[in-house]
Amino acid sequence: MRILIAPDKFKGTLSALEVAENIAAGLR
C-alpha cells in the first residue's frame, strides 16, 4: 500500500515537507 502525501496548503510554522513527514509518522 502506497500513500502519496503532498500537502501544499499548509502555511506558517510548518513547511509542506515537515507536515508530510508528520502525517507519515502518524500513519505508521
mmCIF file of C-alpha atoms in Angstrom:
data_model
loop_
_atom_site.group_PDB
_atom_site.id
_atom_site.type_symbol
_atom_site.label_atom_id
_atom_site.label_comp_id
_atom_site.label_asym_id
_atom_site.label_seq_id
_atom_site.Cartn_x
_atom_site.Cartn_y
_atom_site.Cartn_z
ATOM 1 C CA MET A 1 0.000 0.000 0.000
ATOM 2 C CA ARG A 2 1.413 3.343 -1.031
ATOM 3 C CA ILE A 3 0.169 6.672 0.234
ATOM 4 C CA LEU A 4 1.169 9.857 -1.517
ATOM 5 C CA ILE A 5 1.295 12.760 0.895
ATOM 6 C CA ALA A 6 1.696 16.082 -0.857
ATOM 7 C CA PRO A 7 0.389 18.904 1.299
ATOM 8 C CA ASP A 8 0.802 22.261 -0.394
ATOM 9 C CA LYS A 9 -1.666 24.390 1.539
ATOM 10 C CA PHE A 10 -0.001 24.373 4.948
ATOM 11 C CA LYS A 11 1.492 27.774 5.610
ATOM 12 C CA GLY A 12 3.085 29.217 8.704
ATOM 13 C CA THR A 13 5.191 27.300 11.183
ATOM 14 C CA LEU A 14 5.494 24.040 9.261
ATOM 15 C CA SER A 15 6.835 23.602 5.772
ATOM 16 C CA ALA A 16 4.981 21.239 3.464
ATOM 17 C CA LEU A 17 7.778 18.704 3.875
ATOM 18 C CA GLU A 18 7.565 18.807 7.666
ATOM 19 C CA VAL A 19 3.799 18.388 7.528
ATOM 20 C CA ALA A 20 4.158 15.436 5.163
ATOM 21 C CA GLU A 21 6.710 13.811 7.465
ATOM 22 C CA ASN A 22 4.467 14.319 10.485
ATOM 23 C CA ILE A 23 1.467 12.842 8.662
ATOM 24 C CA ALA A 24 3.573 9.891 7.507
ATOM 25 C CA ALA A 25 4.817 9.335 11.059
ATOM 26 C CA GLY A 26 1.248 9.456 12.334
ATOM 27 C CA LEU A 27 0.177 6.776 9.834
ATOM 28 C CA ARG A 28 2.862 4.320 10.954
#
